[in-house]
Amino acid sequence: MLVHAFLVLPFLAVAIAADVTISPPASVPDYASTPVPRNLISFGIAAHSFEEYAVQSSSSGPVPNTLTIHLLESLTNSTGVAPLIRVGGTSGDRATFLLNSEQPDHTIKIVKKPGFQLPFNITLNQRWFTQNFHNSWPKGTKFIFDVPLARKDSLAVENMVRGAKWALDAITPAVRGDLFQAFEVGNEPNLYAGQDFRKQNYTLDQYVTEWRNRAQVLRERVLQPKGLGGAQFQGLT
Ligand SMILES: *[C@@H]1O[C@H](CO)[C@@H](O)[C@H](O)[C@H]1NC(C)=O
Ligand SMILES: *[C@@H]1O[C@H](CO)[C@@H](O)[C@H](O)[C@H]1NC(C)=O
Ligand SMILES: *[C@@H]1O[C@H](CO)[C@@H](O)[C@H](O)[C@H]1NC(C)=O
C-alpha cells in the first residue's frame, strides 16, 4: 500500500491557527508528489556541513567520504530504498554563490556573527558542487537542494538561479542518471521577521507570493531548460 505524507507546520499552527481551514481532497490530486515509501530513510544535512559528509581529505585532495558512503550503502541494503538527502537549512537559505575565480582558495567560506549560533551566511563556489555531489553516492540516492529565499536585494534572484543551476548540473550529469529530487525554496520563513530579513508585519500571504515567484523563476530558467517539469519542489518548510 502506498502512503502519502502530509506535513504538519508547527509555526503555521501557532501563528494563524484561528484563521486556517484545511480541507484535504478526498482523492490524491494529480499534482501531488510521488508516494513516500514506508521504509524511506531521509536526512537533512545543513549546507555548511555537507562537505564534511561528502568528502574526506587525502594526499591527492578531497575524495569521497568512505564512512558516509558505507553507512548509506548499508542503510540502502537493509531497507531496499536508497536515502533521500536534503542539503539546506538556515545556512543554505543564506548562501551566496561565487565563481571559482571569485573564491579560488576555498569551496566554502563561513561567516559567523556574535550571538548567532549558526553561520550567519556562507559563500560557496562552483567547485563545492562538483566536488561534493560526486560519483560515489550510493546508487539511487536522491537529493533535495535548498535555494535562498531570505535575501531580497536586487541580486537575490540571480544568486538563487546560479546556485540552482550549479546544483542541478552537479546532481544530474547524464552519465549518472537522475539523482535530483527537488528544490526547496528558503528555510524557516517564520524566523525572517525576527532576524531582520523581513518587516515585523510580514504575512503568510506575502511568503506564499514570494515562494511562488521564486518557484516560477526556477521552473522557467533552471528546470524547463533541462527538460524537467512537474512537482519538483519540496513543500513549505
Ligand atoms: C550492499 O550490498 C551490495 C550488494 O550485495 C554489496 O556489494 C555491498 O558490500 C553492501 N554494502 C554494505 C555497506 O553492506
Ligand atoms: C554575509 O555576512 C557578512 C557579515 O555580516 C556581511 O558583510 C555580508 O554582506 C553577508 N552576505 C550576504 C550575501 O548576506
Ligand atoms: C509593514 O511595516 C513597515 C514598517 O516596518 C511599513 O512601512 C509597511 O507599510 C507595513 N505594511 C503593512 C501592509 O502594514
Short mmCIF file of N, CA, C and O in Angstrom, two decimals, residues 93-223:
data_model
loop_
_atom_site.label_atom_id
_atom_site.label_comp_id
_atom_site.label_asym_id
_atom_site.label_seq_id
_atom_site.Cartn_x
_atom_site.Cartn_y
_atom_site.Cartn_z
N ASP A 93 19.84 28.75 3.07
CA ASP A 93 18.97 29.88 2.74
C ASP A 93 19.76 31.18 2.66
O ASP A 93 19.30 32.17 2.10
N ARG A 94 20.95 31.20 3.26
CA ARG A 94 21.76 32.42 3.26
C ARG A 94 23.05 32.25 2.47
O ARG A 94 24.06 32.87 2.77
N ALA A 95 23.01 31.37 1.48
CA ALA A 95 24.23 31.11 0.70
C ALA A 95 24.37 32.12 -0.44
O ALA A 95 23.39 32.53 -1.05
N THR A 96 25.61 32.50 -0.68
CA THR A 96 25.94 33.29 -1.86
C THR A 96 26.84 32.42 -2.73
O THR A 96 27.76 31.77 -2.23
N PHE A 97 26.54 32.39 -4.03
CA PHE A 97 27.26 31.50 -4.94
C PHE A 97 28.26 32.31 -5.76
O PHE A 97 27.89 33.28 -6.42
N LEU A 98 29.52 31.92 -5.68
CA LEU A 98 30.60 32.67 -6.32
C LEU A 98 31.29 31.81 -7.36
O LEU A 98 31.43 30.59 -7.17
N LEU A 99 31.73 32.44 -8.44
CA LEU A 99 32.54 31.73 -9.43
C LEU A 99 33.81 31.22 -8.75
O LEU A 99 34.28 31.83 -7.79
N ASN A 100 34.38 30.13 -9.29
CA ASN A 100 35.64 29.63 -8.72
C ASN A 100 36.69 30.73 -8.72
O ASN A 100 37.49 30.84 -7.78
N SER A 101 36.66 31.58 -9.74
CA SER A 101 37.66 32.66 -9.82
C SER A 101 37.41 33.74 -8.76
O SER A 101 38.33 34.45 -8.37
N GLU A 102 36.17 33.85 -8.30
CA GLU A 102 35.86 34.84 -7.27
C GLU A 102 36.23 34.34 -5.88
O GLU A 102 36.42 35.12 -4.95
N GLN A 103 36.27 33.01 -5.72
CA GLN A 103 36.66 32.41 -4.43
C GLN A 103 37.54 31.20 -4.74
O GLN A 103 37.11 30.06 -4.66
N PRO A 104 38.78 31.46 -5.15
CA PRO A 104 39.62 30.36 -5.66
C PRO A 104 40.15 29.40 -4.59
O PRO A 104 40.38 28.23 -4.90
N ASP A 105 40.32 29.87 -3.36
CA ASP A 105 41.05 29.06 -2.39
C ASP A 105 40.19 28.10 -1.58
O ASP A 105 40.69 27.11 -1.06
N HIS A 106 38.92 28.41 -1.44
CA HIS A 106 38.05 27.58 -0.60
C HIS A 106 36.76 27.28 -1.33
O HIS A 106 36.21 28.17 -1.99
N THR A 107 36.28 26.02 -1.18
CA THR A 107 34.97 25.71 -1.74
C THR A 107 33.87 26.41 -0.95
O THR A 107 32.86 26.81 -1.50
N ILE A 108 34.09 26.54 0.37
CA ILE A 108 33.09 27.18 1.22
C ILE A 108 33.78 28.13 2.19
O ILE A 108 34.86 27.83 2.71
N LYS A 109 33.16 29.29 2.39
CA LYS A 109 33.59 30.20 3.46
C LYS A 109 32.38 30.48 4.33
O LYS A 109 31.28 30.73 3.83
N ILE A 110 32.62 30.42 5.63
CA ILE A 110 31.53 30.57 6.60
C ILE A 110 31.70 31.89 7.34
O ILE A 110 32.77 32.16 7.89
N VAL A 111 30.66 32.71 7.32
CA VAL A 111 30.68 33.99 8.04
C VAL A 111 29.92 33.81 9.36
O VAL A 111 28.76 33.39 9.36
N LYS A 112 30.60 34.07 10.47
CA LYS A 112 29.95 33.96 11.79
C LYS A 112 29.59 35.36 12.28
O LYS A 112 30.18 36.34 11.86
N LYS A 113 28.63 35.39 13.17
CA LYS A 113 28.22 36.67 13.77
C LYS A 113 28.04 36.42 15.26
O LYS A 113 27.42 35.43 15.64
N PRO A 114 28.59 37.32 16.10
CA PRO A 114 28.47 37.10 17.54
C PRO A 114 27.00 36.95 17.96
O PRO A 114 26.14 37.67 17.46
N GLY A 115 26.76 36.00 18.83
CA GLY A 115 25.40 35.80 19.34
C GLY A 115 24.52 34.98 18.42
O GLY A 115 23.36 34.73 18.71
N PHE A 116 25.06 34.56 17.29
CA PHE A 116 24.27 33.79 16.32
C PHE A 116 24.91 32.41 16.22
O PHE A 116 26.05 32.29 15.76
N GLN A 117 24.18 31.40 16.65
CA GLN A 117 24.76 30.07 16.80
C GLN A 117 25.15 29.45 15.44
O GLN A 117 26.23 28.89 15.29
N LEU A 118 24.27 29.58 14.46
CA LEU A 118 24.55 29.03 13.14
C LEU A 118 25.42 30.01 12.36
O LEU A 118 25.53 31.17 12.75
N PRO A 119 26.01 29.56 11.25
CA PRO A 119 26.71 30.53 10.41
C PRO A 119 25.75 31.64 10.02
O PRO A 119 24.57 31.38 9.76
N PHE A 120 26.22 32.88 9.99
CA PHE A 120 25.33 33.97 9.60
C PHE A 120 25.05 33.89 8.10
O PHE A 120 23.95 34.09 7.64
N ASN A 121 26.09 33.61 7.34
CA ASN A 121 25.89 33.28 5.93
C ASN A 121 27.11 32.48 5.44
O ASN A 121 28.10 32.36 6.16
N ILE A 122 26.99 31.94 4.25
CA ILE A 122 28.10 31.17 3.68
C ILE A 122 28.28 31.57 2.21
O ILE A 122 27.34 32.02 1.57
N THR A 123 29.51 31.41 1.72
CA THR A 123 29.73 31.58 0.28
C THR A 123 30.28 30.26 -0.26
O THR A 123 31.18 29.65 0.31
N LEU A 124 29.69 29.81 -1.37
CA LEU A 124 30.07 28.54 -1.99
C LEU A 124 30.52 28.83 -3.41
O LEU A 124 29.85 29.59 -4.13
N ASN A 125 31.63 28.23 -3.83
CA ASN A 125 31.98 28.37 -5.25
C ASN A 125 31.47 27.16 -6.03
O ASN A 125 30.91 26.21 -5.45
N GLN A 126 31.63 27.17 -7.35
CA GLN A 126 31.04 26.08 -8.15
C GLN A 126 31.72 24.74 -7.86
O GLN A 126 31.10 23.69 -7.99
N ARG A 127 32.99 24.81 -7.48
CA ARG A 127 33.71 23.57 -7.16
C ARG A 127 33.07 22.84 -5.98
O ARG A 127 33.12 21.62 -5.88
N TRP A 128 32.47 23.58 -5.05
CA TRP A 128 31.78 22.96 -3.92
C TRP A 128 30.73 21.96 -4.44
O TRP A 128 30.56 20.88 -3.89
N PHE A 129 30.07 22.33 -5.53
CA PHE A 129 29.02 21.47 -6.08
C PHE A 129 29.61 20.25 -6.77
O PHE A 129 29.23 19.11 -6.51
N THR A 130 30.59 20.48 -7.67
CA THR A 130 31.13 19.35 -8.45
C THR A 130 31.90 18.39 -7.54
O THR A 130 31.88 17.18 -7.74
N GLN A 131 32.52 18.94 -6.52
CA GLN A 131 33.30 18.09 -5.60
C GLN A 131 32.40 17.24 -4.71
O GLN A 131 32.66 16.07 -4.47
N ASN A 132 31.32 17.82 -4.20
CA ASN A 132 30.52 17.15 -3.16
C ASN A 132 29.39 16.28 -3.72
O ASN A 132 29.04 15.27 -3.11
N PHE A 133 28.82 16.65 -4.84
CA PHE A 133 27.84 15.76 -5.50
C PHE A 133 28.63 14.85 -6.43
O PHE A 133 28.49 14.91 -7.66
N HIS A 134 29.46 14.00 -5.84
CA HIS A 134 30.39 13.21 -6.65
C HIS A 134 29.73 11.91 -7.12
O HIS A 134 28.55 11.66 -6.86
N ASN A 135 30.55 11.09 -7.77
CA ASN A 135 30.03 9.85 -8.38
C ASN A 135 29.79 8.72 -7.40
O ASN A 135 29.27 7.68 -7.78
N SER A 136 30.22 8.88 -6.15
CA SER A 136 30.25 7.72 -5.26
C SER A 136 29.06 7.63 -4.29
O SER A 136 29.03 6.73 -3.47
N TRP A 137 28.15 8.59 -4.37
CA TRP A 137 26.95 8.42 -3.54
C TRP A 137 26.28 7.13 -3.95
O TRP A 137 26.22 6.81 -5.15
N PRO A 138 25.76 6.34 -2.98
CA PRO A 138 25.19 5.04 -3.36
C PRO A 138 24.11 5.18 -4.44
O PRO A 138 23.38 6.16 -4.46
N LYS A 139 24.09 4.20 -5.31
CA LYS A 139 23.15 4.20 -6.42
C LYS A 139 21.73 4.43 -5.88
O LYS A 139 21.33 3.83 -4.90
N GLY A 140 21.02 5.33 -6.53
CA GLY A 140 19.63 5.59 -6.13
C GLY A 140 19.47 6.72 -5.12
O GLY A 140 18.36 7.16 -4.87
N THR A 141 20.58 7.20 -4.54
CA THR A 141 20.48 8.33 -3.61
C THR A 141 19.86 9.52 -4.35
O THR A 141 20.20 9.79 -5.50
N LYS A 142 18.94 10.19 -3.68
CA LYS A 142 18.30 11.37 -4.28
C LYS A 142 18.61 12.59 -3.44
O LYS A 142 18.75 12.49 -2.22
N PHE A 143 18.69 13.73 -4.09
CA PHE A 143 18.99 14.98 -3.37
C PHE A 143 17.90 16.03 -3.54
O PHE A 143 17.35 16.20 -4.64
N ILE A 144 17.63 16.72 -2.42
CA ILE A 144 16.86 17.96 -2.46
C ILE A 144 17.84 19.07 -2.14
O ILE A 144 18.61 18.97 -1.18
N PHE A 145 17.84 20.12 -2.94
CA PHE A 145 18.76 21.24 -2.69
C PHE A 145 17.97 22.50 -2.36
O PHE A 145 17.05 22.89 -3.08
N ASP A 146 18.36 23.11 -1.24
CA ASP A 146 17.68 24.30 -0.73
C ASP A 146 18.30 25.55 -1.35
O ASP A 146 19.51 25.76 -1.25
N VAL A 147 17.49 26.35 -2.02
CA VAL A 147 18.00 27.61 -2.59
C VAL A 147 17.48 28.80 -1.78
O VAL A 147 16.43 28.71 -1.16
N PRO A 148 18.23 29.91 -1.78
CA PRO A 148 17.89 31.02 -0.88
C PRO A 148 16.61 31.77 -1.23
O PRO A 148 16.33 32.03 -2.40
N LEU A 149 15.89 32.10 -0.19
CA LEU A 149 14.72 32.98 -0.29
C LEU A 149 14.87 34.19 0.62
O LEU A 149 14.28 35.24 0.38
N ALA A 150 15.69 34.05 1.67
CA ALA A 150 15.78 35.09 2.69
C ALA A 150 16.19 36.44 2.09
O ALA A 150 15.58 37.46 2.39
N ARG A 151 17.20 36.44 1.23
CA ARG A 151 17.66 37.69 0.63
C ARG A 151 16.59 38.28 -0.29
O ARG A 151 15.91 37.56 -1.02
N LYS A 152 16.50 39.61 -0.29
CA LYS A 152 15.53 40.27 -1.18
C LYS A 152 16.18 41.38 -1.99
O LYS A 152 15.49 42.12 -2.67
N ASP A 153 17.50 41.53 -1.91
CA ASP A 153 18.15 42.64 -2.62
C ASP A 153 18.11 42.39 -4.13
O ASP A 153 17.64 41.36 -4.59
N SER A 154 18.63 43.35 -4.89
CA SER A 154 18.47 43.29 -6.34
C SER A 154 19.21 42.11 -6.98
O SER A 154 18.92 41.73 -8.11
N LEU A 155 20.17 41.53 -6.26
CA LEU A 155 20.92 40.39 -6.83
C LEU A 155 20.40 39.04 -6.35
O LEU A 155 20.92 38.00 -6.73
N ALA A 156 19.36 39.07 -5.52
CA ALA A 156 18.93 37.84 -4.85
C ALA A 156 18.46 36.77 -5.84
O ALA A 156 18.82 35.59 -5.71
N VAL A 157 17.68 37.17 -6.84
CA VAL A 157 17.14 36.17 -7.77
C VAL A 157 18.25 35.57 -8.63
O VAL A 157 18.32 34.36 -8.83
N GLU A 158 19.16 36.44 -9.10
CA GLU A 158 20.27 35.91 -9.91
C GLU A 158 21.14 34.96 -9.10
O GLU A 158 21.62 33.94 -9.60
N ASN A 159 21.33 35.29 -7.83
CA ASN A 159 22.11 34.41 -6.97
C ASN A 159 21.42 33.05 -6.83
O ASN A 159 22.06 32.00 -6.96
N MET A 160 20.12 33.07 -6.61
CA MET A 160 19.37 31.82 -6.47
C MET A 160 19.46 30.98 -7.74
O MET A 160 19.69 29.76 -7.69
N VAL A 161 19.30 31.64 -8.89
CA VAL A 161 19.32 30.90 -10.17
C VAL A 161 20.70 30.27 -10.38
O VAL A 161 20.82 29.12 -10.78
N ARG A 162 21.74 31.03 -10.06
CA ARG A 162 23.10 30.50 -10.23
C ARG A 162 23.30 29.25 -9.38
O ARG A 162 23.76 28.22 -9.88
N GLY A 163 22.93 29.31 -8.11
CA GLY A 163 23.10 28.17 -7.22
C GLY A 163 22.26 26.97 -7.66
O GLY A 163 22.72 25.83 -7.63
N ALA A 164 21.04 27.25 -8.10
CA ALA A 164 20.16 26.17 -8.53
C ALA A 164 20.72 25.47 -9.77
O ALA A 164 20.70 24.24 -9.88
N LYS A 165 21.25 26.28 -10.71
CA LYS A 165 21.83 25.68 -11.93
C LYS A 165 23.05 24.84 -11.59
O LYS A 165 23.21 23.72 -12.11
N TRP A 166 23.90 25.36 -10.73
CA TRP A 166 25.11 24.60 -10.38
C TRP A 166 24.73 23.30 -9.67
O TRP A 166 25.35 22.26 -9.88
N ALA A 167 23.71 23.39 -8.81
CA ALA A 167 23.27 22.18 -8.10
C ALA A 167 22.74 21.16 -9.09
O ALA A 167 23.12 19.98 -9.06
N LEU A 168 21.87 21.61 -9.97
CA LEU A 168 21.26 20.66 -10.91
C LEU A 168 22.32 20.07 -11.85
O LEU A 168 22.31 18.86 -12.12
N ASP A 169 23.24 20.89 -12.31
CA ASP A 169 24.32 20.38 -13.18
C ASP A 169 25.15 19.32 -12.45
O ASP A 169 25.54 18.31 -13.04
N ALA A 170 25.43 19.57 -11.17
CA ALA A 170 26.28 18.63 -10.43
C ALA A 170 25.53 17.36 -10.04
O ALA A 170 26.11 16.28 -9.98
N ILE A 171 24.23 17.51 -9.77
CA ILE A 171 23.45 16.37 -9.28
C ILE A 171 22.99 15.48 -10.43
O ILE A 171 22.81 14.29 -10.24
N THR A 172 22.83 16.04 -11.62
CA THR A 172 22.28 15.24 -12.72
C THR A 172 23.16 15.19 -13.96
O THR A 172 22.67 15.38 -15.06
N PRO A 173 24.46 14.92 -13.83
CA PRO A 173 25.20 14.72 -15.08
C PRO A 173 24.64 13.48 -15.78
O PRO A 173 24.26 12.52 -15.10
N ALA A 174 24.57 13.55 -17.09
CA ALA A 174 23.91 12.49 -17.86
C ALA A 174 24.44 11.11 -17.50
O ALA A 174 23.70 10.13 -17.41
N VAL A 175 25.72 11.02 -17.23
CA VAL A 175 26.35 9.71 -17.02
C VAL A 175 25.80 8.99 -15.80
O VAL A 175 25.80 7.78 -15.71
N ARG A 176 25.27 9.73 -14.84
CA ARG A 176 24.82 9.09 -13.60
C ARG A 176 23.31 8.96 -13.49
O ARG A 176 22.79 8.50 -12.49
N GLY A 177 22.60 9.49 -14.49
CA GLY A 177 21.14 9.45 -14.36
C GLY A 177 20.67 10.51 -13.40
O GLY A 177 21.42 11.40 -13.02
N ASP A 178 19.43 10.39 -12.99
CA ASP A 178 18.78 11.48 -12.29
C ASP A 178 18.80 11.27 -10.78
O ASP A 178 18.05 10.49 -10.23
N LEU A 179 19.68 11.99 -10.09
CA LEU A 179 19.72 11.93 -8.63
C LEU A 179 18.98 13.11 -8.01
O LEU A 179 18.92 13.26 -6.81
N PHE A 180 18.41 13.96 -8.87
CA PHE A 180 17.76 15.16 -8.37
C PHE A 180 16.30 14.86 -8.02
O PHE A 180 15.56 14.32 -8.83
N GLN A 181 15.92 15.22 -6.79
CA GLN A 181 14.53 15.03 -6.37
C GLN A 181 13.75 16.34 -6.46
O GLN A 181 12.67 16.36 -7.01
N ALA A 182 14.31 17.41 -5.90
CA ALA A 182 13.53 18.65 -5.82
C ALA A 182 14.40 19.80 -5.33
O ALA A 182 15.46 19.60 -4.74
N PHE A 183 13.89 21.02 -5.57
CA PHE A 183 14.43 22.19 -4.90
C PHE A 183 13.56 22.50 -3.69
O PHE A 183 12.34 22.28 -3.71
N GLU A 184 14.19 23.02 -2.65
CA GLU A 184 13.48 23.60 -1.52
C GLU A 184 13.72 25.11 -1.65
O GLU A 184 14.84 25.52 -1.95
N VAL A 185 12.72 25.91 -1.44
CA VAL A 185 12.87 27.36 -1.59
C VAL A 185 12.84 27.99 -0.20
O VAL A 185 11.81 28.04 0.45
N GLY A 186 14.00 28.43 0.26
CA GLY A 186 14.10 29.08 1.58
C GLY A 186 14.05 28.08 2.71
O GLY A 186 14.04 26.86 2.50
N ASN A 187 14.04 28.59 3.92
CA ASN A 187 14.03 27.75 5.10
C ASN A 187 13.52 28.56 6.30
O ASN A 187 13.97 29.67 6.51
N GLU A 188 12.61 28.00 7.04
CA GLU A 188 12.08 28.61 8.26
C GLU A 188 11.73 30.09 8.09
O GLU A 188 12.26 30.96 8.80
N PRO A 189 10.83 30.41 7.18
CA PRO A 189 10.46 31.81 6.96
C PRO A 189 9.77 32.43 8.18
O PRO A 189 9.67 33.65 8.26
N ASN A 190 9.32 31.59 9.10
CA ASN A 190 8.71 32.13 10.34
C ASN A 190 9.72 32.91 11.18
O ASN A 190 9.35 33.69 12.04
N LEU A 191 11.03 32.70 10.89
CA LEU A 191 12.07 33.42 11.64
C LEU A 191 12.54 34.69 10.91
O LEU A 191 13.31 35.46 11.46
N TYR A 192 12.09 34.92 9.68
CA TYR A 192 12.64 36.03 8.88
C TYR A 192 12.43 37.37 9.59
O TYR A 192 13.34 38.20 9.63
N ALA A 193 11.21 37.60 10.09
CA ALA A 193 10.93 38.92 10.68
C ALA A 193 11.81 39.14 11.92
O ALA A 193 12.40 40.21 12.08
N GLY A 194 11.94 38.12 12.75
CA GLY A 194 12.74 38.25 13.96
C GLY A 194 14.22 38.44 13.67
O GLY A 194 14.96 38.91 14.53
N GLN A 195 14.65 38.07 12.46
CA GLN A 195 16.08 38.19 12.14
C GLN A 195 16.34 39.27 11.09
O GLN A 195 17.32 39.23 10.35
N ASP A 196 15.44 40.21 10.99
CA ASP A 196 15.61 41.39 10.12
C ASP A 196 15.68 41.08 8.63
O ASP A 196 16.16 41.89 7.85
N PHE A 197 15.21 39.90 8.22
CA PHE A 197 15.12 39.64 6.79
C PHE A 197 13.82 40.19 6.20
O PHE A 197 13.71 40.40 5.00
N ARG A 198 12.82 40.37 7.05
CA ARG A 198 11.54 40.96 6.64
C ARG A 198 11.05 41.88 7.74
O ARG A 198 11.51 41.79 8.88
N LYS A 199 10.08 42.75 7.38
CA LYS A 199 9.45 43.61 8.38
C LYS A 199 8.69 42.75 9.41
O LYS A 199 8.31 41.62 9.10
N GLN A 200 8.42 43.35 10.54
CA GLN A 200 7.69 42.62 11.60
C GLN A 200 6.28 42.24 11.14
O GLN A 200 5.70 41.29 11.66
N ASN A 201 5.71 42.99 10.19
CA ASN A 201 4.35 42.68 9.75
C ASN A 201 4.31 41.73 8.54
O ASN A 201 3.31 41.65 7.83
N TYR A 202 5.39 41.05 8.28
CA TYR A 202 5.47 40.04 7.20
C TYR A 202 4.35 39.00 7.38
O TYR A 202 4.18 38.46 8.48
N THR A 203 3.62 38.75 6.32
CA THR A 203 2.46 37.85 6.46
C THR A 203 2.67 36.54 5.70
O THR A 203 3.53 36.43 4.82
N LEU A 204 1.83 35.59 6.03
CA LEU A 204 1.84 34.30 5.34
C LEU A 204 1.57 34.50 3.84
O LEU A 204 2.22 33.88 3.00
N ASP A 205 0.63 35.39 3.51
CA ASP A 205 0.32 35.65 2.10
C ASP A 205 1.54 36.17 1.34
O ASP A 205 1.79 35.79 0.20
N GLN A 206 2.29 37.06 2.00
CA GLN A 206 3.49 37.60 1.34
C GLN A 206 4.50 36.47 1.11
O GLN A 206 5.12 36.38 0.05
N TYR A 207 4.64 35.62 2.13
CA TYR A 207 5.56 34.49 1.98
C TYR A 207 5.15 33.60 0.81
O TYR A 207 5.99 33.21 -0.02
N VAL A 208 3.87 33.29 0.74
CA VAL A 208 3.40 32.39 -0.32
C VAL A 208 3.65 33.04 -1.70
O VAL A 208 4.09 32.37 -2.64
N THR A 209 3.40 34.34 -1.80
CA THR A 209 3.65 35.05 -3.06
C THR A 209 5.13 34.99 -3.43
O THR A 209 5.50 34.68 -4.58
N GLU A 210 5.99 35.25 -2.46
CA GLU A 210 7.44 35.20 -2.72
C GLU A 210 7.86 33.79 -3.13
O GLU A 210 8.65 33.61 -4.06
N TRP A 211 7.35 32.81 -2.41
CA TRP A 211 7.70 31.41 -2.70
C TRP A 211 7.30 31.06 -4.13
O TRP A 211 8.08 30.49 -4.90
N ARG A 212 6.07 31.45 -4.50
CA ARG A 212 5.57 31.13 -5.84
C ARG A 212 6.40 31.83 -6.91
O ARG A 212 6.70 31.24 -7.96
N ASN A 213 6.76 33.08 -6.66
CA ASN A 213 7.55 33.82 -7.66
C ASN A 213 8.91 33.15 -7.86
O ASN A 213 9.36 32.97 -9.00
N ARG A 214 9.55 32.79 -6.76
CA ARG A 214 10.88 32.14 -6.89
C ARG A 214 10.74 30.77 -7.57
O ARG A 214 11.57 30.40 -8.40
N ALA A 215 9.69 30.04 -7.21
CA ALA A 215 9.50 28.72 -7.81
C ALA A 215 9.27 28.86 -9.32
O ALA A 215 9.78 28.06 -10.12
N GLN A 216 8.54 29.90 -9.72
CA GLN A 216 8.28 30.11 -11.16
C GLN A 216 9.58 30.43 -11.90
O GLN A 216 9.82 29.92 -13.00
N VAL A 217 10.43 31.24 -11.27
CA VAL A 217 11.73 31.55 -11.88
C VAL A 217 12.54 30.26 -12.04
O VAL A 217 13.17 30.01 -13.09
N LEU A 218 12.53 29.42 -11.02
CA LEU A 218 13.28 28.16 -11.08
C LEU A 218 12.72 27.26 -12.19
O LEU A 218 13.48 26.62 -12.92
N ARG A 219 11.39 27.23 -12.32
CA ARG A 219 10.78 26.42 -13.38
C ARG A 219 11.26 26.89 -14.75
O ARG A 219 11.70 26.10 -15.58
N GLU A 220 11.17 28.21 -14.96
CA GLU A 220 11.44 28.74 -16.31
C GLU A 220 12.93 28.75 -16.65
O GLU A 220 13.30 28.48 -17.78
N ARG A 221 13.76 29.07 -15.67
CA ARG A 221 15.17 29.30 -16.01
C ARG A 221 16.08 28.13 -15.67
O ARG A 221 17.21 28.06 -16.16
N VAL A 222 15.63 27.21 -14.81
CA VAL A 222 16.52 26.14 -14.38
C VAL A 222 15.96 24.76 -14.76
O VAL A 222 16.66 23.94 -15.36
N LEU A 223 14.70 24.51 -14.43
CA LEU A 223 14.15 23.16 -14.62
C LEU A 223 13.77 22.90 -16.08
O LEU A 223 14.18 21.90 -16.66
#
